[in-house]
């Protein structure tokens, strides 16, 4: 297969994408990748000519965008990883213009964020911070969007996050995918927190940024309020109707009675004493014996 | 220039006047002895020495420059530690263990200095030098006593070139002994002396040594000379020769030259190239050297080859394009370093292993390949026998990786250890500052406030100023001040590589603000919270407070309908297990320290025979004493004193 074939295929993929026909696009992508393979350009080699490099990058970027549309996180991650060597090429080999580097990177950041992989998120961000020109990075809408979201999520300004995921403030069409997906399989999800606000979902369904936010809010409200009127809860949780509030409350095991949600009290406080003391005295004794032993060896 | 020399020449006077600081004076003299030949040469003949001294005086902040200038700026100027100048940290650390002070020299130098003080009238700075001396004493003294004997041999008043040559050559003896007795301590001693030799290195000296050591046909000698740009030197030398010491090419030298000596000289050449900023040449030379070392399999070479790798990597770091770009030549040496690591592990060579691991980590982090660095850490085991400096470095890099990955507790642990292990001599101030900066940020991220005393240390005060402002803002929860600080000092933070970490601090500032409010008010409206923290809206404030409650930052409840936060009564901390746990933690640390110090003690070989003998004698004495006590001649105090003496 030759250069021209690949260009033709890419053109078709473009039209498919603009018509939201993702299944055809993905079959075409397979062919495009095969073409790349025969051109030996799936991985950039020092000898690969520049036009082919650009074509290869375009193919992989289209693949990434398609997999985002198809809500296929693994596929997307794979494309991002394949793209990485292309992005690392110097601009003399492959000019940045024409590529969608920041868009793809921003989407990847957003994916990491919605999966709760904060360590990965920050690692990537650190790499960007070092390699990019700092000011360019700060002006980059695509990158700044997930960065801002993360900041708001961390400090807890959920209303700002909510506003940002809504409609026109999303930097590009693909970013909207993250907010479209609502409340899938949120039921019974438990969150555990580690070290100042790291939260990992024990299972990570595809792109539940909104679900993530809602679950966060719910777990906060459980602790912060004793009870809450349903109408207020509706606003707080960004739900559409009171009916969905009740469904959500039941899913989380909250008690709904006479127009109010009552959060189950944490009963740890009461039950603590007896058992705690026993455990505590055990450790104290253990420690003291330990000291005695150590002292003996020293003296 | 004049000022500096004056400063130095004053030193012996100052230290001799401050009696009772023997240790300090001896270390000051070591510094002095180093400085002296330079001073002389600047006054007198050899112009080449002067050219060597010049770049050091001019180009501060460059990785290669550290020599005599450092102690003077100590405490008044932050030692640069940016991406590009990161080298400073490392190179400096390397040097701290050495500076062999020689007591005999001290006398000599004093004479020399008195002559000089006539030329340059003593000026200010007396106090300054005193301070510097005090701070460096601890490190140097430990090493000091050993060194004295070795270098005294070379104590003839002669011109600096010949003296440096004989100094270097005296190290050969040590290397030979190291090989003969298979004891790496001699090699280490040689390595320690490098920093004192370093300041005097000139191509002439090196060429001289090479010519005197090797037969002229030796290929190694040829390469060394070629690198130094002294190919023609061999004939030249003999014609106009150095007056003080005609090359004693004794017929006994044709015996094989040890590879150790080879490598030692190569290291000196590397250092010379580094000091003259000949990075390209240095990289080329080191490349060949590394290949040669890789082929040699000698255990006595281990410490030396570790050093070779160190400079090898330093050279590559300085080549354009500089590290942050992913194309820098740094990336290309990873393969070589990894294979060196593999060999070192197989040969059970802890020195090279430790050095190469830290170099690799540094390498990865310089191009911010954090996940690779993390993988390296998880797949290798850092040798326990590594030298203190390597451990400190390793811990620093580890702390950095963990901080980026948000495991602050781990990062904190590593960084605390790194700062504690960091050498206290001022020449390693760069490392100390860098690790402290990172530590402060991590502490803040964990919600702790660093100790105020930290910012008062003379070596840190200036360098940590931006961080001090940051801490102040976080401590009172002042979001505006925090943002201001970040804005004004962003370039500093970027250079320190802490910028992204600091950006994460924003939420901590808000949390502290909320905590302050929760502590001071039993009930406060969300509107007020919103105003005080400068938040966007009441809704935001509500969510933020709710999150703070969930995260356990404050003990409070929210009332949505009436829009206020009500603080719960704060329990008594002493009723919980927390103080007990803290206490336990400290006791464990103390016990651990004790154990480690016991382990770290070194027992000379065959000493136990002596001890047995001693013990026998002691027992006899004891018996005698017992007899005497029985007879009532001696009281218990005397006896006790006697026992302690053993």
Short mmCIF file of N, CA, C and O in Angstrom, two decimals, chain B residues 470 481-491 493 499 502-503:
data_model
loop_
_atom_site.label_atom_id
_atom_site.label_comp_id
_atom_site.label_asym_id
_atom_site.label_seq_id
_atom_site.Cartn_x
_atom_site.Cartn_y
_atom_site.Cartn_z
N UNK B 470 5.66 31.41 51.55
CA UNK B 470 4.66 30.41 51.23
C UNK B 470 4.09 29.79 52.51
O UNK B 470 2.88 29.67 52.70
N UNK B 481 -2.59 35.93 49.84
CA UNK B 481 -1.14 36.01 50.03
C UNK B 481 -0.47 34.81 49.35
O UNK B 481 0.60 34.95 48.75
N UNK B 482 -1.11 33.68 49.43
CA UNK B 482 -0.56 32.48 48.82
C UNK B 482 -0.44 32.66 47.31
O UNK B 482 0.62 32.43 46.72
N UNK B 483 -1.52 33.11 46.71
CA UNK B 483 -1.50 33.28 45.25
C UNK B 483 -0.47 34.32 44.85
O UNK B 483 0.23 34.17 43.85
N UNK B 484 -0.38 35.37 45.66
CA UNK B 484 0.62 36.40 45.38
C UNK B 484 2.03 35.83 45.39
O UNK B 484 2.83 36.10 44.51
N UNK B 485 2.30 35.07 46.44
CA UNK B 485 3.65 34.49 46.57
C UNK B 485 3.96 33.60 45.38
O UNK B 485 5.05 33.68 44.81
N UNK B 486 3.00 32.77 45.03
CA UNK B 486 3.23 31.86 43.91
C UNK B 486 3.51 32.66 42.64
O UNK B 486 4.41 32.36 41.87
N UNK B 487 2.73 33.74 42.49
CA UNK B 487 2.91 34.56 41.29
C UNK B 487 4.30 35.19 41.23
O UNK B 487 5.01 35.09 40.23
N UNK B 488 4.68 35.82 42.34
CA UNK B 488 5.94 36.57 42.31
C UNK B 488 7.16 35.66 42.22
O UNK B 488 8.15 36.02 41.63
N UNK B 489 7.06 34.50 42.85
CA UNK B 489 8.25 33.64 42.88
C UNK B 489 8.13 32.45 41.94
O UNK B 489 8.86 31.48 42.10
N UNK B 490 7.23 32.55 40.99
CA UNK B 490 6.99 31.35 40.18
C UNK B 490 8.25 30.89 39.46
O UNK B 490 8.48 29.69 39.31
N UNK B 491 9.08 31.84 39.05
CA UNK B 491 10.28 31.41 38.31
C UNK B 491 11.22 30.65 39.23
O UNK B 491 11.83 29.66 38.83
N UNK B 493 10.34 28.89 41.84
CA UNK B 493 9.75 27.58 42.11
C UNK B 493 9.93 26.66 40.91
O UNK B 493 10.20 25.48 41.05
N UNK B 499 7.28 23.70 41.41
CA UNK B 499 6.13 24.53 41.03
C UNK B 499 4.82 23.75 41.03
O UNK B 499 3.84 24.17 41.64
N UNK B 502 3.65 22.96 44.38
CA UNK B 502 3.13 24.12 45.10
C UNK B 502 1.72 24.46 44.63
O UNK B 502 0.87 24.85 45.44
N UNK B 503 1.47 24.26 43.34
CA UNK B 503 0.11 24.52 42.86
C UNK B 503 -0.91 23.64 43.57
O UNK B 503 -2.05 24.04 43.77
#
